[in-house]
mmCIF file of C-alpha atoms in Angstrom:
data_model
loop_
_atom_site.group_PDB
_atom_site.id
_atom_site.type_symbol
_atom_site.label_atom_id
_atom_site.label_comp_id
_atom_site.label_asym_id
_atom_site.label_seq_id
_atom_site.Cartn_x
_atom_site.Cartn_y
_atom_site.Cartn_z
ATOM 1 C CA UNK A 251 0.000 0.000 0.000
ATOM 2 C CA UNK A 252 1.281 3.541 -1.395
ATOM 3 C CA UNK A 253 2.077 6.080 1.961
ATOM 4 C CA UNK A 254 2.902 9.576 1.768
ATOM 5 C CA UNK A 255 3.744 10.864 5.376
ATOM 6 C CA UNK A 256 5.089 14.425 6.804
ATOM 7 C CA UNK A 257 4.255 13.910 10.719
ATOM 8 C CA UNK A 258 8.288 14.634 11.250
ATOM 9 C CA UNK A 259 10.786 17.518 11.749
ATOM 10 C CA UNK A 260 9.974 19.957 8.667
ATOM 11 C CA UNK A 261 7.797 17.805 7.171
ATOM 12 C CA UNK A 262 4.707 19.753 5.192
ATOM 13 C CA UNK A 263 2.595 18.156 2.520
ATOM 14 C CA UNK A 264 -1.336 17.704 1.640
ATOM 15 C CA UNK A 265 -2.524 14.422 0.462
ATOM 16 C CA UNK A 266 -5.317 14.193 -2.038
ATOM 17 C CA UNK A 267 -5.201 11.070 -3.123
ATOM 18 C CA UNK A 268 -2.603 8.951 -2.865
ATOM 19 C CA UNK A 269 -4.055 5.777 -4.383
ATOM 20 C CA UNK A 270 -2.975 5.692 -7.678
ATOM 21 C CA UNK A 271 0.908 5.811 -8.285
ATOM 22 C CA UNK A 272 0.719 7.123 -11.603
ATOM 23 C CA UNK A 273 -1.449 10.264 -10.199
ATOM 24 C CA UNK A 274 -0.324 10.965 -6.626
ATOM 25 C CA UNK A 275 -2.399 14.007 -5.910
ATOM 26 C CA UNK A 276 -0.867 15.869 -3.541
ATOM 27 C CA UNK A 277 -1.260 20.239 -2.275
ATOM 28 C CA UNK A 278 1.534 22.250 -0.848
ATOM 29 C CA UNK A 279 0.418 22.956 2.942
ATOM 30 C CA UNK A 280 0.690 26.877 3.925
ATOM 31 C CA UNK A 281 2.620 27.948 6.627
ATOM 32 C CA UNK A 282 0.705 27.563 10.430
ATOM 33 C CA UNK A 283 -0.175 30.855 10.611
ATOM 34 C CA UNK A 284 0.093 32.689 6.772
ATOM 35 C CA UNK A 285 -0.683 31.547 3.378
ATOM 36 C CA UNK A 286 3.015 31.636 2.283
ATOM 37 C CA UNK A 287 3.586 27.862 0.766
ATOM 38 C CA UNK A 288 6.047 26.435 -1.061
ATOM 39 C CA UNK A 289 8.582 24.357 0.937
ATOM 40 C CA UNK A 290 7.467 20.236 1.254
ATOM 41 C CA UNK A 291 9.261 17.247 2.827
ATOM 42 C CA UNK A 292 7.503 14.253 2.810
ATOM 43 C CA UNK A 293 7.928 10.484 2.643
ATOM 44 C CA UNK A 294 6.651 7.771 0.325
ATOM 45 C CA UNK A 295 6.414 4.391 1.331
ATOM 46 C CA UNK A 296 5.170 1.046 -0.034
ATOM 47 C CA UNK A 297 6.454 1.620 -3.438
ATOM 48 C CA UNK A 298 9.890 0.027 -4.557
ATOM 49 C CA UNK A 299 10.214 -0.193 -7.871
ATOM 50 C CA UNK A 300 7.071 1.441 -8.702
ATOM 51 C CA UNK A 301 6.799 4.307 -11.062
ATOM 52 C CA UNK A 302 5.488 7.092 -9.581
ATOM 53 C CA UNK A 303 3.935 9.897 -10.414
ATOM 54 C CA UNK A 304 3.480 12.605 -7.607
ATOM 55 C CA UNK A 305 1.733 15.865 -8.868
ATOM 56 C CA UNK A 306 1.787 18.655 -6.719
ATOM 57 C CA UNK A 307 -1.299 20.494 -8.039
ATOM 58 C CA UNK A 308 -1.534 24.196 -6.162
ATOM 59 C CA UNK A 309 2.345 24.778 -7.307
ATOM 60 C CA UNK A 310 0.567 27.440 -9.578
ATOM 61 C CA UNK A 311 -0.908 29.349 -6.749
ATOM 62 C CA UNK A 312 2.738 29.032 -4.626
ATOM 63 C CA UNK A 313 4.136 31.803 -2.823
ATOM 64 C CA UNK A 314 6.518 31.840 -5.704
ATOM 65 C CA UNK A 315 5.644 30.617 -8.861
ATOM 66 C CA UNK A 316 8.464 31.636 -11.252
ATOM 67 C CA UNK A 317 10.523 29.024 -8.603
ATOM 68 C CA UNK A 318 9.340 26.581 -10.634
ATOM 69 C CA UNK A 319 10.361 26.049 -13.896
ATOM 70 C CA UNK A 320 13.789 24.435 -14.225
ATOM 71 C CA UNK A 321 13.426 23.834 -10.973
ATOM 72 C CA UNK A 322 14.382 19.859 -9.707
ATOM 73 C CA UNK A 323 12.733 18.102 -6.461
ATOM 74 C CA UNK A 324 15.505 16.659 -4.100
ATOM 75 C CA UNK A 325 15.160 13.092 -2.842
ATOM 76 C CA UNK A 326 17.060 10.809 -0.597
ATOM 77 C CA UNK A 327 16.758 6.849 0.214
ATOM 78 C CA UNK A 328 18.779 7.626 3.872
ATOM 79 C CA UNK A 329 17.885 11.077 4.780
ATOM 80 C CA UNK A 330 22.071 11.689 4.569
ATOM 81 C CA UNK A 331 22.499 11.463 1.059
ATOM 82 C CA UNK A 332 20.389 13.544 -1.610
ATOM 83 C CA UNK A 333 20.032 13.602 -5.626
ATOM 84 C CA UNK A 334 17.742 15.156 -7.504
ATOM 85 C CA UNK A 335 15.040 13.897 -9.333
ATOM 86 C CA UNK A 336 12.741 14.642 -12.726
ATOM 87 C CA UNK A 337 10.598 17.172 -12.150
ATOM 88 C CA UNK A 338 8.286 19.585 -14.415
ATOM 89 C CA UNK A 339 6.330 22.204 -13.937
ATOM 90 C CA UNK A 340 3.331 23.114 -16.660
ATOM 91 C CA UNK A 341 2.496 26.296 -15.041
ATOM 92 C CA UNK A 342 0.179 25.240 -12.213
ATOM 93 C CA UNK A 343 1.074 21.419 -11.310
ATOM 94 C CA UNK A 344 4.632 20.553 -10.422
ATOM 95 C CA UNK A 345 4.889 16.884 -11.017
ATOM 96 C CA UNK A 346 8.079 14.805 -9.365
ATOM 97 C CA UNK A 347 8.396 11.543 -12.113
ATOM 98 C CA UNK A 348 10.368 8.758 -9.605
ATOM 99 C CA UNK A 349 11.019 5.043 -9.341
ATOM 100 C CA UNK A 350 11.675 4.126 -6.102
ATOM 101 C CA UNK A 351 14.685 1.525 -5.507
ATOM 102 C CA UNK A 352 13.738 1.008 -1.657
ATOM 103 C CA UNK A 353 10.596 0.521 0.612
ATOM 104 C CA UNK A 354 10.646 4.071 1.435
ATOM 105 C CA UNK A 355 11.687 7.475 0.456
ATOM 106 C CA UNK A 356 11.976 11.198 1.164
ATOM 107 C CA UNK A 357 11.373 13.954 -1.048
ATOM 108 C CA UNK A 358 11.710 17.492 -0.483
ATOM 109 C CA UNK A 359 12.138 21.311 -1.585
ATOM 110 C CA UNK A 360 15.526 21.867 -0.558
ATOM 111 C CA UNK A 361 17.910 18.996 1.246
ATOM 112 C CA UNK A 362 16.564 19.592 4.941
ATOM 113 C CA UNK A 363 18.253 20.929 7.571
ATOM 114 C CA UNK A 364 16.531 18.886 11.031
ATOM 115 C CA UNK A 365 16.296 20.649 14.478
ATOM 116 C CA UNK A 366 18.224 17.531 15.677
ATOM 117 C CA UNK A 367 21.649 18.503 13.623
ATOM 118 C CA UNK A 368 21.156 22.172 14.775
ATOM 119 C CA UNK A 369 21.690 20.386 18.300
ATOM 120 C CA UNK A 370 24.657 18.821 16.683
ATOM 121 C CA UNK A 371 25.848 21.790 15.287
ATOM 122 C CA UNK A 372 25.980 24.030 18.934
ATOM 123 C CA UNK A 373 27.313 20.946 20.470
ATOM 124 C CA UNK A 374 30.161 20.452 17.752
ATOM 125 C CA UNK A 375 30.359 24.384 18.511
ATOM 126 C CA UNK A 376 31.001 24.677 21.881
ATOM 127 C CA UNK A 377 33.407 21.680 22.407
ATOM 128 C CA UNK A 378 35.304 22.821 19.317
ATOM 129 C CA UNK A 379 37.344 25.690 21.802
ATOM 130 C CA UNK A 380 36.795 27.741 25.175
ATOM 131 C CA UNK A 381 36.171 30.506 23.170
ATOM 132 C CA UNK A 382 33.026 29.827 22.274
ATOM 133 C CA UNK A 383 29.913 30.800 24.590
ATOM 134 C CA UNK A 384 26.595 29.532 23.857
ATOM 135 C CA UNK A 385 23.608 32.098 25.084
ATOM 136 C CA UNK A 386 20.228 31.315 24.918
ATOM 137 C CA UNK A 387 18.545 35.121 24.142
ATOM 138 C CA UNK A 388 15.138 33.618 24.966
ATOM 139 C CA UNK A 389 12.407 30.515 24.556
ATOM 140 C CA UNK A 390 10.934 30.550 21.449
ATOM 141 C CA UNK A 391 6.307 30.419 21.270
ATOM 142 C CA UNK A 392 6.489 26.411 20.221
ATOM 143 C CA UNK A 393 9.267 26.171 23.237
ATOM 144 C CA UNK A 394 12.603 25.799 21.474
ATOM 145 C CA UNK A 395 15.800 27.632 22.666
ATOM 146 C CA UNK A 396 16.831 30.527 20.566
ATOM 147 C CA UNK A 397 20.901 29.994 20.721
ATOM 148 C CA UNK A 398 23.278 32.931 19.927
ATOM 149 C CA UNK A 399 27.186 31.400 19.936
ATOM 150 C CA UNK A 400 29.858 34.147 20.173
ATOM 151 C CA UNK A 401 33.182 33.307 19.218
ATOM 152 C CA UNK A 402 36.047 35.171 20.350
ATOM 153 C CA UNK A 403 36.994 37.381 23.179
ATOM 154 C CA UNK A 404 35.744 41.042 22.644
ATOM 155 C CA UNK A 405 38.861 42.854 23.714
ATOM 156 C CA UNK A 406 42.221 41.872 21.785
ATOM 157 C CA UNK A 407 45.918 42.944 22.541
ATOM 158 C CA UNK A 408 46.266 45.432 24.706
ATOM 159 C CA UNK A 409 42.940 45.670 25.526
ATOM 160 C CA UNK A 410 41.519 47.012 22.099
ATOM 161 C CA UNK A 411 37.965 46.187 21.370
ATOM 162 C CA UNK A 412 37.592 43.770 18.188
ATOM 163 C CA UNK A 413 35.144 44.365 15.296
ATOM 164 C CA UNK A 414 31.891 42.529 16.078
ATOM 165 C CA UNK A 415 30.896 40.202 13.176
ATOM 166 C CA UNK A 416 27.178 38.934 13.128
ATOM 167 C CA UNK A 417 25.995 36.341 11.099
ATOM 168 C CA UNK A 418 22.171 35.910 11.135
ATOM 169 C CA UNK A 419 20.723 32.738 9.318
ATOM 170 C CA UNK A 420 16.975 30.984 8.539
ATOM 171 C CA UNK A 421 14.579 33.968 9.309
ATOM 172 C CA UNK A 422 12.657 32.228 6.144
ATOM 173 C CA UNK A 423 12.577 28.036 7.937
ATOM 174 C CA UNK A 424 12.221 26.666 4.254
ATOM 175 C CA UNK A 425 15.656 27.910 3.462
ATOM 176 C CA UNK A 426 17.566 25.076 4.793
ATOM 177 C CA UNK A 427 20.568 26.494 2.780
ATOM 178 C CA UNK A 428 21.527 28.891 5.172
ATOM 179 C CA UNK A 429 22.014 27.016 8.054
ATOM 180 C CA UNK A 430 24.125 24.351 5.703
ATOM 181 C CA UNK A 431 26.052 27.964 5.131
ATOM 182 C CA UNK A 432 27.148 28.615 8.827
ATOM 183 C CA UNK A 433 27.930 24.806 9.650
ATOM 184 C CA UNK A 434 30.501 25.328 6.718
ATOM 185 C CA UNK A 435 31.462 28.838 8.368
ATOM 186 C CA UNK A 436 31.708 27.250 11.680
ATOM 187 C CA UNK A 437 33.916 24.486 10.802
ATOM 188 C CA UNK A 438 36.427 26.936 9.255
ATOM 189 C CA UNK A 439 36.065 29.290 12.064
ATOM 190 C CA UNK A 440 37.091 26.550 14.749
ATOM 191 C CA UNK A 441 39.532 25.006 13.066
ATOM 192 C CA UNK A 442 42.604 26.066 15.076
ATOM 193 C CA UNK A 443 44.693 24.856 12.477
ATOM 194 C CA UNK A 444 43.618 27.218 9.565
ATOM 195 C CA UNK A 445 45.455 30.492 9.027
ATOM 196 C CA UNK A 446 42.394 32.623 7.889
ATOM 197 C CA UNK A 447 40.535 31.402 10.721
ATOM 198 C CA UNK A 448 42.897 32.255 13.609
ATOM 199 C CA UNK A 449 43.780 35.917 12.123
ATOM 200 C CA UNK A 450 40.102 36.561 11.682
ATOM 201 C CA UNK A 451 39.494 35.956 15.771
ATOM 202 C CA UNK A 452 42.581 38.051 16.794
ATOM 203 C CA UNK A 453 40.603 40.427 15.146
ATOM 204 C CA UNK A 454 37.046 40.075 15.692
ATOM 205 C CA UNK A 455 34.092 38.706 17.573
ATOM 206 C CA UNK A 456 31.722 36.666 16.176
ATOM 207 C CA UNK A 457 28.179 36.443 16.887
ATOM 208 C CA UNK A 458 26.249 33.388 15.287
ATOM 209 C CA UNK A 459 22.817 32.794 15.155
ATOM 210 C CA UNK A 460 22.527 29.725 13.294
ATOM 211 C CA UNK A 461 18.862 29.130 13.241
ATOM 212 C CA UNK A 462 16.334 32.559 13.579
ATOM 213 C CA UNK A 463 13.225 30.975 13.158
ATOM 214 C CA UNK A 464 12.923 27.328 15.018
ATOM 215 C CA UNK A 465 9.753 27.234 15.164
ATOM 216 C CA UNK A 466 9.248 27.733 11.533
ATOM 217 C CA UNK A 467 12.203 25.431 10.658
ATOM 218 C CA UNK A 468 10.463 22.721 13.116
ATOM 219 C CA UNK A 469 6.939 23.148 11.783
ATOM 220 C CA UNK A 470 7.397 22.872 8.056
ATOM 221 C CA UNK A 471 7.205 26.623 7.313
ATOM 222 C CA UNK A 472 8.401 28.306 4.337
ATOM 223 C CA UNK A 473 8.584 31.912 5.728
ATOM 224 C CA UNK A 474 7.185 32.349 9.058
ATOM 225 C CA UNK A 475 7.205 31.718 12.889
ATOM 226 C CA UNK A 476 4.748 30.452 14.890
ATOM 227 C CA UNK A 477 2.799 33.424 15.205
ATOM 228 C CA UNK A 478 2.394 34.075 11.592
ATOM 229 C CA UNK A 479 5.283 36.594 11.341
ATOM 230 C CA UNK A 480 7.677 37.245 7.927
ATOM 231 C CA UNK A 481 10.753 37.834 10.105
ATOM 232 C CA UNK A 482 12.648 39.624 7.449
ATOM 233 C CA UNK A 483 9.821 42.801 7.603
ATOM 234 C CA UNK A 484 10.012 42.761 11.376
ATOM 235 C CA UNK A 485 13.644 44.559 11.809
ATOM 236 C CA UNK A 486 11.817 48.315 12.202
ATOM 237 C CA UNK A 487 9.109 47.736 15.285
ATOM 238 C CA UNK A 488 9.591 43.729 16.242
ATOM 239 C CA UNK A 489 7.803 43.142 19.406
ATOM 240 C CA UNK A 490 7.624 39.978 22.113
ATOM 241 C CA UNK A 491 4.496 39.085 21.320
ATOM 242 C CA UNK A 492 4.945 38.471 17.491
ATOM 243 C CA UNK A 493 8.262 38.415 16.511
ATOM 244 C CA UNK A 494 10.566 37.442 19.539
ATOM 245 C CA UNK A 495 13.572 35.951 17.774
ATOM 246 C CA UNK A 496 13.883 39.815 16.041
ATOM 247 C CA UNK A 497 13.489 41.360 19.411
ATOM 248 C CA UNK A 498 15.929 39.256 21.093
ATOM 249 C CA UNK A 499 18.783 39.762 18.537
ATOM 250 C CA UNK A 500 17.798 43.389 18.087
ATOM 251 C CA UNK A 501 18.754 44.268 21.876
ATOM 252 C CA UNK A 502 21.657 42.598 21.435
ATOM 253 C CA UNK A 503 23.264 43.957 18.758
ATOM 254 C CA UNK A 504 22.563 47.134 20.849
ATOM 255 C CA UNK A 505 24.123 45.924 23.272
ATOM 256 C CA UNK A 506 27.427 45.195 22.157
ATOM 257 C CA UNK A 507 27.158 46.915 18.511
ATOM 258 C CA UNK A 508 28.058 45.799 14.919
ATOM 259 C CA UNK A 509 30.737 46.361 12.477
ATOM 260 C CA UNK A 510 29.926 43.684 9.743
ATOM 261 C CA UNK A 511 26.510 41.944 9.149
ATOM 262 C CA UNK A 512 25.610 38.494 7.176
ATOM 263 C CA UNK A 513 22.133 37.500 6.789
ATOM 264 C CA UNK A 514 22.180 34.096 5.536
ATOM 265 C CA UNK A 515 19.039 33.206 2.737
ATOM 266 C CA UNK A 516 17.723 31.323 -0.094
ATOM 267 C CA UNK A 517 15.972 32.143 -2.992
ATOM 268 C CA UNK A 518 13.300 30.511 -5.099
ATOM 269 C CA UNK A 519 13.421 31.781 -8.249
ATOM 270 C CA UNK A 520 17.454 33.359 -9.371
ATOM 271 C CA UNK A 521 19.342 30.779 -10.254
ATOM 272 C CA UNK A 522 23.184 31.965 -8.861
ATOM 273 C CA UNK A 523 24.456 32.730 -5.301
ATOM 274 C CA UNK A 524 24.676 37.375 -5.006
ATOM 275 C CA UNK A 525 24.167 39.209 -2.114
ATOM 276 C CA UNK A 526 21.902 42.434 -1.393
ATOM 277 C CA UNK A 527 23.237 45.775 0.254
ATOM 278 C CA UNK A 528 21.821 48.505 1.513
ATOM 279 C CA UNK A 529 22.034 50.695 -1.411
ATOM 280 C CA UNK A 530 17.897 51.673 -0.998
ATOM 281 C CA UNK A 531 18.651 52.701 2.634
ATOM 282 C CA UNK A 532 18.676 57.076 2.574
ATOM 283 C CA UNK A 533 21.800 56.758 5.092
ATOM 284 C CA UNK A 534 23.764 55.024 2.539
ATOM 285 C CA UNK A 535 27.328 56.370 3.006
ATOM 286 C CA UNK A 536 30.475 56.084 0.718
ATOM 287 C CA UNK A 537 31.964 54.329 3.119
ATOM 288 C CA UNK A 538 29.154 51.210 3.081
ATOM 289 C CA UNK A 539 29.317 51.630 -0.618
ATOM 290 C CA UNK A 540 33.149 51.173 -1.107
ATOM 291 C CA UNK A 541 33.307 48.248 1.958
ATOM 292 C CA UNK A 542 30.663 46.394 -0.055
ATOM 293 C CA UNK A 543 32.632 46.328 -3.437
ATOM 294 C CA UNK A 544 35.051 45.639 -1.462
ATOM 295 C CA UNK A 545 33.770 42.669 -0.300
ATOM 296 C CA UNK A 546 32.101 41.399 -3.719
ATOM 297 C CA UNK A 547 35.645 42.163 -5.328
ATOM 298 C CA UNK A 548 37.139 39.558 -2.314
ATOM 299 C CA UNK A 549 34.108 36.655 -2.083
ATOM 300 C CA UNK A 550 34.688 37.027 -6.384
ATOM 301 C CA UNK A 551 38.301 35.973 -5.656
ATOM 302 C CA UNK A 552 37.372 33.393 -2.838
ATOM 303 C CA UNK A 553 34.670 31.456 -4.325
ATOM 304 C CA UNK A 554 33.942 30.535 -8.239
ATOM 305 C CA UNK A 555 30.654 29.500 -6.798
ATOM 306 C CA UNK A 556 30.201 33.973 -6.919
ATOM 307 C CA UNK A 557 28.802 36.061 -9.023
ATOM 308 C CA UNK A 558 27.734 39.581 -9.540
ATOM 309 C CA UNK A 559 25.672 39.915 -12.428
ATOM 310 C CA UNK A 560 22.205 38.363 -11.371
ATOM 311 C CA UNK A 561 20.457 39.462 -8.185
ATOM 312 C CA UNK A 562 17.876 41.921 -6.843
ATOM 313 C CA UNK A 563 17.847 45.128 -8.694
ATOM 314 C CA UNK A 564 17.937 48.324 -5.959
ATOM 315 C CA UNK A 565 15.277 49.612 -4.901
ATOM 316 C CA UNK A 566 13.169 46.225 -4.642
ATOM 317 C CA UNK A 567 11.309 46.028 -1.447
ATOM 318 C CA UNK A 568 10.423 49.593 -1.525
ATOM 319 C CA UNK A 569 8.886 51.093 1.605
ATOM 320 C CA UNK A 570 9.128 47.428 3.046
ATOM 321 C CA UNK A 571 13.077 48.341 2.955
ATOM 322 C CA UNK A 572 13.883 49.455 6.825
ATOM 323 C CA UNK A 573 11.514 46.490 8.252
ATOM 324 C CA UNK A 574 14.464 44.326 6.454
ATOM 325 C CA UNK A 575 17.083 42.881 8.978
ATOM 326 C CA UNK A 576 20.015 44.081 6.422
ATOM 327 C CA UNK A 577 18.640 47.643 5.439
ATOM 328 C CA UNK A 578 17.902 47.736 9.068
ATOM 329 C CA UNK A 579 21.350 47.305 10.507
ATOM 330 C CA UNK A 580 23.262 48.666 7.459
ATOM 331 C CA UNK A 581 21.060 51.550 8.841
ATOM 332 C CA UNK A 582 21.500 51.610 12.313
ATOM 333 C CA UNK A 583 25.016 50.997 12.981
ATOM 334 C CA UNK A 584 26.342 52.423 9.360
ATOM 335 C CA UNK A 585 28.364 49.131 8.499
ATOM 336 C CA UNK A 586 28.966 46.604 6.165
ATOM 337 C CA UNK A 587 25.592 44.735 5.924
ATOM 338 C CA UNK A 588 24.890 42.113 3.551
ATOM 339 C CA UNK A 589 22.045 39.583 2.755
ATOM 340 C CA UNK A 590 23.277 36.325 1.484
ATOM 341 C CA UNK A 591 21.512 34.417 -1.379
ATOM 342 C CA UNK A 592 21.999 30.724 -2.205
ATOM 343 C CA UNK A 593 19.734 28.841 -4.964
ATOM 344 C CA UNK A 594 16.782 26.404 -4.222
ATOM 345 C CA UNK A 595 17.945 24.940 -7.998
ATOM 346 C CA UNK A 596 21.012 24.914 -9.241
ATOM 347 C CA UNK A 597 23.604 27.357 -9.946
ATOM 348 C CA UNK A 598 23.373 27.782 -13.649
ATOM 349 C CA UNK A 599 26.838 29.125 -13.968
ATOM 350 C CA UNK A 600 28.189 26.286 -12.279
ATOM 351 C CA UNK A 601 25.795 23.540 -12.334
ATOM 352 C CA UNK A 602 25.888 20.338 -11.028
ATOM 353 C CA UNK A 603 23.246 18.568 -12.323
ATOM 354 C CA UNK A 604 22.862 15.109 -9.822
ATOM 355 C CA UNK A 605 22.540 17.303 -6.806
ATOM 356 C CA UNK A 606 22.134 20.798 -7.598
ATOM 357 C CA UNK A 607 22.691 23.285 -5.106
ATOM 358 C CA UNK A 608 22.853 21.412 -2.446
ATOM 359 C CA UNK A 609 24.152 21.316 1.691
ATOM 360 C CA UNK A 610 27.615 20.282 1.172
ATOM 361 C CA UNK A 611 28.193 23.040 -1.231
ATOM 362 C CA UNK A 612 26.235 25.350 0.865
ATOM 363 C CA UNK A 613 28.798 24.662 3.574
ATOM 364 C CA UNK A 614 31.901 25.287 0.902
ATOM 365 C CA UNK A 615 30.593 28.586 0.198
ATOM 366 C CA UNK A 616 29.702 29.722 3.782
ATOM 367 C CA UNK A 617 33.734 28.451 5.036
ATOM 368 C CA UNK A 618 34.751 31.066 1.525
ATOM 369 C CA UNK A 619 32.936 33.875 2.165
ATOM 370 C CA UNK A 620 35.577 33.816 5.880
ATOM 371 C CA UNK A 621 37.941 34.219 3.092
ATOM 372 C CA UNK A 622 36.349 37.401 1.829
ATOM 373 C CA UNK A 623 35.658 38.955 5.365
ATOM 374 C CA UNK A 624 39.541 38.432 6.048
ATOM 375 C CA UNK A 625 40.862 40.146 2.439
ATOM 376 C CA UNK A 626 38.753 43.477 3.887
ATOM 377 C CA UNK A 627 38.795 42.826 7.616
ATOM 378 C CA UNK A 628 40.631 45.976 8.234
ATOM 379 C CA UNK A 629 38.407 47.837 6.686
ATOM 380 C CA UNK A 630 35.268 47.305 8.617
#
C-alpha cells in the first residue's frame, strides 16, 4: 500500500489522493499561521520499484511561482544522502516523475536541515574551543531555545575592542541552505589549524545565530514563525508578542554593537548565489558603498561558486526596505551589511546537475565567504 507521510521535523505536505501511483495528488500545505507555501518534505512508502507519479497540483498558486520552472525536487533513500530527481512544472502542477529503488523514500524542496543537527551543530560548537559561549537570548512560542554562539573574546591585545561580526541565518525556515552555510562557516572558524581562521578571531568577535526561526524550521514553514510573522519585515518595530527571535537579537546587537553583518538566505526563483546591500537605505554612506565592493571584489576571488551579475535590482522592497534585517542594521550601525543568497535549484553558472545546489556546497561557500571577510577585515 502507497504512503505519503510528513508527521516529522519539517515535514509539510497535503494528500489528495494517494491511491494511484501514476497520479499521486498531492497540495503544498501553507505555513501555520500565513498563506506563504512552497517548501514540502515528505515520505513515500510502499512503493519500490514502482513508477510514480506525484503531482503537486496548487504549485501554480505558490508563494513563488516563477521558482518553478527548471526547478528539480531533491530526494534521498537515507535522509544523509540527496540527488535530484525529474521534475516539471506546466504552469500550475509541479509533477516529481520517480522510481523508487527502496521501501521508502523522502522527497523534499531543498535537502533539509533537522532541528536535531542544529543540536549537533551548537554541540560540535562549543566543544570545538573555550572561546566559544553559547547564550540562549530567549524561549521561542512552540518552546525551542533561541541559541546565539559568540566566538572570540571582545577585547584583543592590549585591551583594544575587536570588530563585532554577526551572522544571522533561517529567518525564512524553508531555506535550509543557510544554516548548511554557517555549519561550513563554523567548521572553518574553529579550526585552530587554519590560518584565515585564527587571524580573523585576533581580530574580531563573532556572533552566530545559526537558526532565527525554530519554530518555523520545526513546523514545516516556508517563511514564518509560529505566530504568523515574515521575520525579514520585522527589523523596524519587532515586538515579544509576534516576533521574539527579532526582538531578542535586536537588543543585542545594541548591546554590544556591529561592524559587519551576514544574513544568511535562499531564494526561489534566481538561479546563482549574489548578495543584497543597503544601497535603498537614505543613510547610505560612501563608506558602506566602497566596503561592499570591497567585499564582492574579495568573495569574487574566494569562491567561483560567486557572481555579480544576477540578483535583486535596488530599490526592490520599496517602503518594506527598513523592516528588512540588512537595510535595518546597514542603517542603524552604518556598516557593512549584507544579505546572502543561495539557490533552491542549481547554480546555472556552475551547475551540477545530480545534486544541484545542495548542503555540502552550501557549507563550501559559507567556510569562503571567511575568506572574503579576512581580504577586507581591516576595513570594517
Amino acid at each position: 500500500m502507497i504512503r505519503v507521510t510528513s508527521n516529522f521535523d519539517s515535514g509539510s505536505i497535503d494528500v489528495i489522493d494517494a491511491s494511484d501511483a501514476a497520479n499521486i495528488r498531492l497540495k503544498l500545505r501553507p505555513d501555520n499561521a500565513s498563506d506563504f507555501a512552497q517548501w514540502f518534505h515528505f515520505r513515500l512508502s510502499g512503493a519500490r520499484d514502482v513508477d510514480c507519479s506525484l503531482k503537486i497540483e496548487n504549485a501554480g498558486q505558490s508563494a513563488y511561482p516563477d521558482g518553478w520552472p527548471d526547478y528539480q525536487a531533491v530526494a534521498s533513500y537515507d535522509r544523509e544522502n540527496w540527488f535530484r530527481v525529474e521534475t516539471e512544472y506546466d504552469g500550475q502542477t509541479l509533477t516529481i516523475n520517480h522510481t523508487p529503488q527502496t521501501d521508502v523514500i523522502w522527497f523534499a524542496y531543498f535537502e533539509p536541515y533537522s532541528w536535531e543537527r542544529h543540536q549537533t551543530l551548537i554541540g560540535n560548537a562549543i566543544t570545538a574551543s573555550p572561546w566559544v559561549k553559547l547564550e540562549q537570548l530567549g524561549v521561542t512560542p512552540d518552546g525551542h531555545d533561541f541559541d546565539l554562539l559568540r566566538i572570540g573574546v571582545q577585547k584583543g591585545y592590549y585591551g583594544i575592542n575587536k570588530k563585532k561580526v554577526w551572522v544571522t541565518a533561517r529567518q525564512h525556515p524553508g531555506e535550509s541552505m543557510a544554516e548548511w552555510f554557517v555549519e561550513g562557516l563554523l567548521e572553518t572558524l574553529l579550526d585552530p589549524q587554519n590560518p584565515i581562521a585564527r587571524a580573523l578571531l585576533e581580530k574580531c568577535v563573532f556572533y552566530v545565530v545559526p537558526n532565527m526561526n525554530p519554530d518555523g524550521s520545526v513546523r514545516g514553514n516556508l517563511r514564518t514563525n509560529a505566530k504568523g510573522a515574515n521575520l525579514n519585515r520585522e527589523w523596524q518595530t519587532p515586538t515579544l508578542e509576534r516576533s521574539p527571535e527579532v526582538y531578542w537579537v535586536r537588543e543585542k546587537m545594541k548591546q554590544v554593537g556591529v561592524d559587519a553583518f551576514f544574513d544568511i538566505h535562499g531564494d526561489e526563483a534566481i538561479p546563482h548565489n549574489f548578495v543584497a546591500g543597503c544601497e535603498s537605505n537614505e543613510s547610505f554612506s560612501c563608506r558602506q558603498h566602497d566596503l561592499q565592493e570591497a567585499f564582492k571584489k574579495a568573495w569574487l576571488a574566494a569562491s567561483p561558486d560567486f557572481q555579480v551579475e544576477h540578483g535583486y535590482e535596488v530599490g526592490k522592497f520599496g517602503p518594506e526596505t527598513l523592516t528588512l534585517g540588512t537595510n535595518w542594521v546597514g542603517n542603524e550601525f552604518d556598516c557593512l551589511a549584507y544579505t546572502v543568497e543561495m539557490p533552491f535549484k542549481d547554480t546555472a553558472n556552475r551547475p551540477l546537475p545530480e545534486v544541484g545546489w545542495n548542503g555540502e556546497r552550501s557549507t563550501q561557500f559559507g567556510s569562503s565567504m571567511l575568506s572574503a571577510l579576512y581580504a577586507i577585515v581591516e576595513q570594517i
